[in-house]
């Protein structure tokens, strides 16, 4: 009787999003990570050492935002709108693809490129204190113009920011110390992709190769930061060969070099997540999740910034939640117990 009751309880728990047929799992929802935001919009999530830091802003447009930490069981708002505005912020908080947790000798900081005010901020994970570490004026001093940092950006694990500047139509690198230089010029972008415009792409660095996408070129590219030369990694035909969306178009959003040695990217025309080994891109290109699989899970096909959670790929679904290919420990235990019970029944 006790065994039957335990199995029944197990199956009730498994009727939640983490089910036997799930392709991916819900880590937390936007509402759970809202902090003090009455009308929350989950902008992005950065992860380090088993803690996820959610950047949440007010969708009504009021200036402000929160940073909320999740350690796998508890949500803690480490920064609220009052602290954000007291630090001199005059806009919403916004990272999109440009957030990471870095330690440059002074403890962990959530470092992100805020495209709302063209600057880089850090939030101390212990005290919650926000500091603008690279201002718009500092970037303008290097670019000699009015910079316009767009949502095409990334924050690398060492605190280096890569961002597309919509004013100069070039890709900038902003070092952890705040030095700015032109990584890929407008002319070089045009020569490589056919256009100097980038829209919504992420960036990731593997060795000396910077990977990014172009909606104009409908391809994934890499740029060697030492030789200043670029090449196509995957064109539309290569991506569509593994897709059910055959229309001659491809759009690359976030690109992520993961701890497992693979590069993951989201293609937003077919709404597929792909992966490949940078040592052999052509021979290892594979589909991780299709559009149908994304929509059949607890989230949607709106994939934003990638991260690494519980030893597997994870991502922010903006305005929805944070998801992972690996179930939470409790769900994983339930899944294994249920699978074992099913095997015993079949015997």
Short mmCIF file of C-alpha atoms in Angstrom, two decimals:
data_model
loop_
_atom_site.label_atom_id
_atom_site.label_comp_id
_atom_site.label_asym_id
_atom_site.label_seq_id
_atom_site.Cartn_x
_atom_site.Cartn_y
_atom_site.Cartn_z
CA UNK A 1 0.00 0.00 0.00
CA UNK A 2 2.79 2.41 0.91
CA UNK A 3 4.59 1.59 -2.34
CA UNK A 4 1.40 2.29 -4.32
CA UNK A 5 0.87 5.62 -2.56
CA UNK A 6 4.47 6.66 -3.21
CA UNK A 7 4.15 5.79 -6.87
CA UNK A 8 0.89 7.71 -7.12
CA UNK A 9 2.48 10.76 -5.52
CA UNK A 10 5.40 10.42 -7.88
CA UNK A 11 3.16 10.41 -10.93
CA UNK A 12 1.27 13.48 -9.69
CA UNK A 13 4.55 15.34 -9.36
CA UNK A 14 5.56 14.22 -12.81
CA UNK A 15 2.41 15.72 -14.31
CA UNK A 16 4.15 19.12 -13.88
CA UNK A 17 6.29 20.58 -16.74
CA UNK A 18 9.12 18.14 -15.99
CA UNK A 19 7.44 15.07 -17.52
CA UNK A 20 8.70 11.81 -18.91
CA UNK A 21 8.25 13.11 -22.45
CA UNK A 22 9.76 16.54 -21.86
CA UNK A 23 12.55 17.66 -24.19
CA UNK A 24 13.56 20.42 -21.78
CA UNK A 25 12.59 21.66 -18.35
CA UNK A 26 11.49 24.79 -16.54
CA UNK A 27 14.00 26.17 -14.03
CA UNK A 28 11.84 29.14 -13.02
CA UNK A 29 9.18 31.43 -14.43
CA UNK A 30 9.30 35.15 -14.98
CA UNK A 31 6.85 35.64 -12.10
CA UNK A 32 9.04 33.66 -9.71
CA UNK A 33 12.06 35.83 -10.53
CA UNK A 34 10.15 39.14 -10.52
CA UNK A 35 11.57 40.50 -7.28
CA UNK A 36 9.85 43.80 -6.50
CA UNK A 37 8.84 44.47 -10.12
CA UNK A 38 5.04 44.76 -10.28
CA UNK A 39 4.97 44.36 -14.08
CA UNK A 40 8.07 42.22 -14.67
CA UNK A 41 9.84 41.47 -17.92
CA UNK A 42 12.59 38.85 -17.65
CA UNK A 43 15.37 40.38 -19.71
CA UNK A 44 18.12 37.79 -19.32
CA UNK A 45 19.80 35.34 -16.95
CA UNK A 46 23.51 34.89 -16.22
CA UNK A 47 24.85 31.87 -14.30
CA UNK A 48 27.90 31.11 -12.18
CA UNK A 49 28.64 28.35 -9.65
CA UNK A 50 25.09 27.04 -9.49
CA UNK A 51 23.46 30.43 -8.99
CA UNK A 52 21.32 32.07 -11.69
CA UNK A 53 21.05 35.87 -11.70
CA UNK A 54 17.94 37.20 -13.42
CA UNK A 55 17.85 40.75 -14.79
CA UNK A 56 14.24 41.92 -14.60
CA UNK A 57 12.77 45.24 -15.69
CA UNK A 58 9.38 46.91 -15.51
CA UNK A 59 7.47 46.28 -18.72
CA UNK A 60 5.39 49.45 -18.23
CA UNK A 61 8.42 51.54 -19.17
CA UNK A 62 9.11 52.99 -15.74
CA UNK A 63 12.85 53.38 -15.15
CA UNK A 64 14.18 50.71 -12.85
CA UNK A 65 14.91 47.03 -12.53
CA UNK A 66 15.94 44.19 -10.27
CA UNK A 67 18.63 41.55 -10.08
CA UNK A 68 17.29 38.37 -8.50
CA UNK A 69 19.50 35.41 -7.50
CA UNK A 70 18.24 31.83 -7.61
CA UNK A 71 20.37 29.09 -6.01
CA UNK A 72 18.18 26.16 -7.00
CA UNK A 73 15.71 26.55 -4.16
CA UNK A 74 15.48 30.18 -3.04
CA UNK A 75 14.97 33.51 -4.82
CA UNK A 76 16.78 36.55 -3.35
CA UNK A 77 16.45 40.05 -4.75
CA UNK A 78 19.96 41.44 -4.44
CA UNK A 79 19.25 44.76 -6.20
CA UNK A 80 15.98 46.69 -6.58
CA UNK A 81 14.88 49.78 -8.51
CA UNK A 82 15.70 52.11 -5.61
CA UNK A 83 19.32 50.97 -5.58
CA UNK A 84 19.51 51.09 -9.39
CA UNK A 85 18.25 54.68 -9.56
CA UNK A 86 20.33 55.77 -6.57
CA UNK A 87 23.45 54.70 -8.47
CA UNK A 88 22.66 57.27 -11.17
CA UNK A 89 20.74 55.11 -13.61
CA UNK A 90 18.14 56.96 -15.67
CA UNK A 91 16.78 54.06 -17.70
CA UNK A 92 15.51 50.51 -17.44
CA UNK A 93 17.91 47.67 -16.84
CA UNK A 94 18.64 45.72 -20.02
CA UNK A 95 21.18 43.06 -20.88
CA UNK A 96 19.46 40.88 -23.52
CA UNK A 97 22.47 38.83 -24.72
CA UNK A 98 25.17 40.84 -22.93
CA UNK A 99 25.33 39.58 -19.32
CA UNK A 100 27.82 37.46 -17.40
CA UNK A 101 29.03 36.89 -13.85
CA UNK A 102 32.70 37.84 -13.53
CA UNK A 103 35.31 38.04 -10.78
CA UNK A 104 38.20 40.39 -11.45
CA UNK A 105 39.67 40.00 -7.97
CA UNK A 106 36.96 41.89 -6.08
CA UNK A 107 34.30 39.19 -5.80
CA UNK A 108 31.55 38.14 -8.17
CA UNK A 109 29.76 40.85 -10.12
CA UNK A 110 26.85 40.56 -12.52
CA UNK A 111 28.31 42.52 -15.44
CA UNK A 112 26.07 43.53 -18.31
CA UNK A 113 25.91 45.84 -21.27
CA UNK A 114 22.88 48.08 -20.80
CA UNK A 115 21.81 49.06 -24.30
CA UNK A 116 19.27 51.50 -22.85
CA UNK A 117 22.00 53.91 -21.71
CA UNK A 118 25.00 52.76 -23.82
CA UNK A 119 27.08 51.76 -20.82
CA UNK A 120 28.36 48.79 -18.84
CA UNK A 121 27.22 48.09 -15.30
CA UNK A 122 28.24 45.72 -12.53
CA UNK A 123 26.10 44.58 -9.61
CA UNK A 124 27.91 43.11 -6.60
CA UNK A 125 26.37 39.68 -5.91
CA UNK A 126 26.95 40.04 -2.15
CA UNK A 127 25.98 43.66 -1.44
CA UNK A 128 23.71 44.27 -4.42
CA UNK A 129 25.47 47.57 -5.11
CA UNK A 130 25.25 48.63 -8.78
CA UNK A 131 28.11 50.60 -10.36
CA UNK A 132 28.38 52.03 -13.86
CA UNK A 133 31.90 50.87 -14.73
CA UNK A 134 32.05 52.05 -18.36
CA UNK A 135 29.96 55.10 -19.25
CA UNK A 136 28.61 56.25 -22.59
CA UNK A 137 30.98 59.22 -22.40
CA UNK A 138 33.98 56.89 -21.96
CA UNK A 139 32.97 54.90 -25.03
CA UNK A 140 32.32 58.07 -27.03
CA UNK A 141 35.84 59.25 -26.18
CA UNK A 142 37.25 56.24 -28.02
CA UNK A 143 34.81 56.19 -30.94
CA UNK A 144 34.81 59.99 -31.41
CA UNK A 145 31.07 59.87 -31.97
CA UNK A 146 27.70 59.29 -30.34
CA UNK A 147 27.77 55.53 -29.78
CA UNK A 148 24.57 53.49 -30.14
CA UNK A 149 25.05 50.09 -28.53
CA UNK A 150 22.35 47.81 -29.88
CA UNK A 151 20.88 44.50 -28.72
CA UNK A 152 23.53 42.74 -30.84
CA UNK A 153 26.02 42.15 -28.05
CA UNK A 154 27.66 39.72 -25.65
CA UNK A 155 29.51 39.76 -22.34
CA UNK A 156 32.34 37.24 -22.37
CA UNK A 157 33.23 35.32 -19.20
CA UNK A 158 36.27 37.53 -18.50
CA UNK A 159 34.16 40.71 -18.61
CA UNK A 160 35.01 41.72 -22.17
CA UNK A 161 32.01 43.15 -23.99
CA UNK A 162 31.43 42.70 -27.71
CA UNK A 163 28.82 45.05 -29.14
CA UNK A 164 27.54 46.26 -32.46
CA UNK A 165 27.51 50.06 -32.66
CA UNK A 166 24.60 51.27 -34.75
CA UNK A 167 26.25 54.65 -35.33
CA UNK A 168 29.53 53.51 -36.88
CA UNK A 169 28.05 50.19 -38.12
CA UNK A 170 31.00 48.36 -36.61
CA UNK A 171 31.67 45.76 -33.93
CA UNK A 172 33.37 47.15 -30.84
CA UNK A 173 35.35 45.34 -28.19
CA UNK A 174 35.25 46.90 -24.71
CA UNK A 175 37.86 45.41 -22.41
CA UNK A 176 37.26 44.69 -18.70
CA UNK A 177 39.27 47.82 -17.93
CA UNK A 178 37.09 49.98 -20.15
CA UNK A 179 39.32 50.39 -23.20
CA UNK A 180 37.40 50.44 -26.48
CA UNK A 181 38.58 49.53 -29.95
CA UNK A 182 37.09 48.66 -33.29
CA UNK A 183 37.06 44.87 -33.64
CA UNK A 184 35.35 44.66 -37.05
CA UNK A 185 34.93 47.80 -39.11
CA UNK A 186 31.90 48.72 -41.19
CA UNK A 187 33.85 48.02 -44.38
CA UNK A 188 35.02 44.65 -43.09
CA UNK A 189 31.46 43.67 -42.12
CA UNK A 190 30.20 44.64 -45.56
CA UNK A 191 32.93 42.65 -47.27
CA UNK A 192 32.24 39.56 -45.17
CA UNK A 193 28.44 39.53 -44.87
CA UNK A 194 27.28 41.78 -47.71
CA UNK A 195 26.00 44.42 -45.28
CA UNK A 196 27.35 46.55 -42.45
CA UNK A 197 24.14 46.01 -40.46
CA UNK A 198 23.81 43.45 -37.66
CA UNK A 199 20.53 42.90 -35.89
CA UNK A 200 19.95 40.87 -32.72
CA UNK A 201 22.95 38.57 -32.95
CA UNK A 202 25.05 37.34 -30.08
CA UNK A 203 28.81 36.78 -30.12
CA UNK A 204 31.07 34.13 -28.62
CA UNK A 205 34.84 33.74 -28.63
CA UNK A 206 36.53 30.37 -29.19
CA UNK A 207 40.29 30.76 -29.10
CA UNK A 208 40.93 33.64 -31.48
CA UNK A 209 37.71 33.16 -33.45
CA UNK A 210 34.71 35.39 -32.77
CA UNK A 211 31.45 33.76 -33.92
CA UNK A 212 28.35 35.80 -34.80
CA UNK A 213 25.41 35.88 -37.19
CA UNK A 214 24.07 38.22 -39.82
CA UNK A 215 20.41 38.43 -40.78
CA UNK A 216 21.49 40.22 -43.94
CA UNK A 217 23.88 37.44 -44.91
CA UNK A 218 21.58 34.69 -43.55
CA UNK A 219 24.65 32.89 -42.20
CA UNK A 220 26.84 32.19 -39.18
CA UNK A 221 30.33 33.71 -39.47
CA UNK A 222 33.61 33.68 -37.61
CA UNK A 223 36.19 36.46 -37.37
CA UNK A 224 39.77 35.81 -36.34
CA UNK A 225 40.70 38.62 -33.95
CA UNK A 226 44.44 38.13 -34.58
CA UNK A 227 44.55 38.02 -38.37
CA UNK A 228 41.46 40.25 -38.82
CA UNK A 229 40.00 37.89 -41.39
CA UNK A 230 36.55 36.33 -41.54
CA UNK A 231 34.75 33.43 -43.16
CA UNK A 232 31.35 31.75 -43.41
CA UNK A 233 30.83 28.87 -40.98
CA UNK A 234 27.30 27.89 -42.05
CA UNK A 235 25.24 29.40 -44.84
CA UNK A 236 21.47 29.15 -45.23
CA UNK A 237 21.67 25.95 -47.26
CA UNK A 238 23.67 24.16 -44.56
CA UNK A 239 21.16 25.16 -41.87
CA UNK A 240 18.10 24.37 -43.97
CA UNK A 241 19.48 20.93 -44.76
CA UNK A 242 18.62 20.04 -41.13
CA UNK A 243 15.45 22.13 -40.90
CA UNK A 244 11.83 21.90 -41.99
CA UNK A 245 11.73 25.65 -42.78
CA UNK A 246 12.98 25.95 -46.35
CA UNK A 247 12.60 29.57 -47.42
CA UNK A 248 16.14 30.74 -48.14
CA UNK A 249 16.36 32.80 -44.95
CA UNK A 250 18.21 32.37 -41.67
CA UNK A 251 18.56 34.61 -38.64
CA UNK A 252 21.15 34.02 -35.93
CA UNK A 253 20.41 35.16 -32.38
CA UNK A 254 22.57 34.13 -29.42
CA UNK A 255 25.78 32.15 -29.95
CA UNK A 256 27.32 30.38 -26.95
CA UNK A 257 30.57 28.48 -26.39
CA UNK A 258 29.63 26.00 -23.66
CA UNK A 259 31.72 24.15 -21.07
CA UNK A 260 31.14 20.88 -22.99
CA UNK A 261 33.28 22.28 -25.84
CA UNK A 262 30.39 22.81 -28.26
CA UNK A 263 29.07 26.03 -29.74
CA UNK A 264 25.29 26.45 -29.51
CA UNK A 265 23.22 28.96 -31.45
CA UNK A 266 19.58 29.82 -32.01
CA UNK A 267 18.31 30.29 -35.56
CA UNK A 268 15.18 32.43 -35.40
CA UNK A 269 13.75 31.80 -38.86
CA UNK A 270 13.26 28.06 -38.35
CA UNK A 271 13.26 28.54 -34.53
CA UNK A 272 15.82 25.78 -34.05
CA UNK A 273 18.65 25.39 -31.55
CA UNK A 274 21.77 24.00 -33.23
CA UNK A 275 25.17 22.87 -31.96
CA UNK A 276 28.57 22.11 -33.46
CA UNK A 277 32.14 21.34 -32.48
CA UNK A 278 34.35 24.31 -33.50
CA UNK A 279 37.14 21.85 -34.34
CA UNK A 280 34.93 20.40 -37.12
CA UNK A 281 31.88 22.61 -37.73
CA UNK A 282 30.69 21.02 -40.97
CA UNK A 283 31.01 17.47 -39.72
CA UNK A 284 29.30 18.06 -36.38
CA UNK A 285 26.41 20.46 -37.05
CA UNK A 286 23.38 19.02 -35.27
CA UNK A 287 19.88 20.00 -34.20
CA UNK A 288 19.42 20.26 -30.42
CA UNK A 289 15.74 21.24 -30.40
CA UNK A 290 13.29 21.96 -33.21
CA UNK A 291 10.54 24.58 -33.21
CA UNK A 292 7.94 21.92 -32.51
CA UNK A 293 9.93 20.56 -29.58
CA UNK A 294 10.41 24.04 -28.11
CA UNK A 295 6.70 24.78 -28.38
CA UNK A 296 5.76 21.39 -26.94
CA UNK A 297 7.77 22.07 -23.80
CA UNK A 298 7.07 24.40 -20.86
CA UNK A 299 8.28 27.49 -22.72
CA UNK A 300 8.07 28.70 -26.30
CA UNK A 301 10.29 29.07 -29.36
CA UNK A 302 11.50 32.51 -28.16
CA UNK A 303 15.10 31.74 -27.20
CA UNK A 304 17.30 34.60 -25.98
CA UNK A 305 20.56 34.39 -24.00
CA UNK A 306 22.12 30.96 -23.48
CA UNK A 307 23.71 29.85 -20.21
CA UNK A 308 24.94 26.66 -18.51
CA UNK A 309 22.79 25.25 -15.68
CA UNK A 310 23.11 21.93 -13.78
CA UNK A 311 25.67 20.72 -16.30
CA UNK A 312 23.59 21.40 -19.39
CA UNK A 313 22.45 24.02 -21.84
CA UNK A 314 19.94 26.58 -20.57
CA UNK A 315 18.37 29.73 -21.95
CA UNK A 316 16.18 32.71 -21.20
CA UNK A 317 12.80 32.85 -22.89
CA UNK A 318 12.19 36.59 -22.56
CA UNK A 319 9.00 37.48 -20.77
CA UNK A 320 8.40 33.82 -19.95
CA UNK A 321 11.08 32.05 -17.92
CA UNK A 322 14.42 30.27 -17.70
CA UNK A 323 14.74 26.75 -19.12
CA UNK A 324 17.28 23.94 -19.26
CA UNK A 325 17.93 20.69 -21.09
CA UNK A 326 18.74 19.17 -17.69
CA UNK A 327 15.93 18.72 -15.14
CA UNK A 328 16.18 20.16 -11.64
CA UNK A 329 17.61 17.60 -9.15
CA UNK A 330 14.19 16.84 -7.61
CA UNK A 331 12.61 16.30 -11.02
CA UNK A 332 15.55 14.18 -12.15
CA UNK A 333 15.13 11.94 -9.10
CA UNK A 334 11.41 11.57 -9.74
CA UNK A 335 12.03 10.77 -13.38
CA UNK A 336 14.57 8.06 -12.53
CA UNK A 337 12.30 6.53 -9.87
CA UNK A 338 9.33 6.52 -12.23
CA UNK A 339 11.42 4.95 -14.97
CA UNK A 340 12.59 2.27 -12.55
CA UNK A 341 9.02 1.60 -11.45
CA UNK A 342 7.99 1.22 -15.07
CA UNK A 343 10.77 -1.32 -15.66
CA UNK A 344 9.68 -3.34 -12.63
CA UNK A 345 6.09 -3.39 -13.87
CA UNK A 346 7.16 -4.64 -17.32
CA UNK A 347 9.09 -7.49 -15.72
#
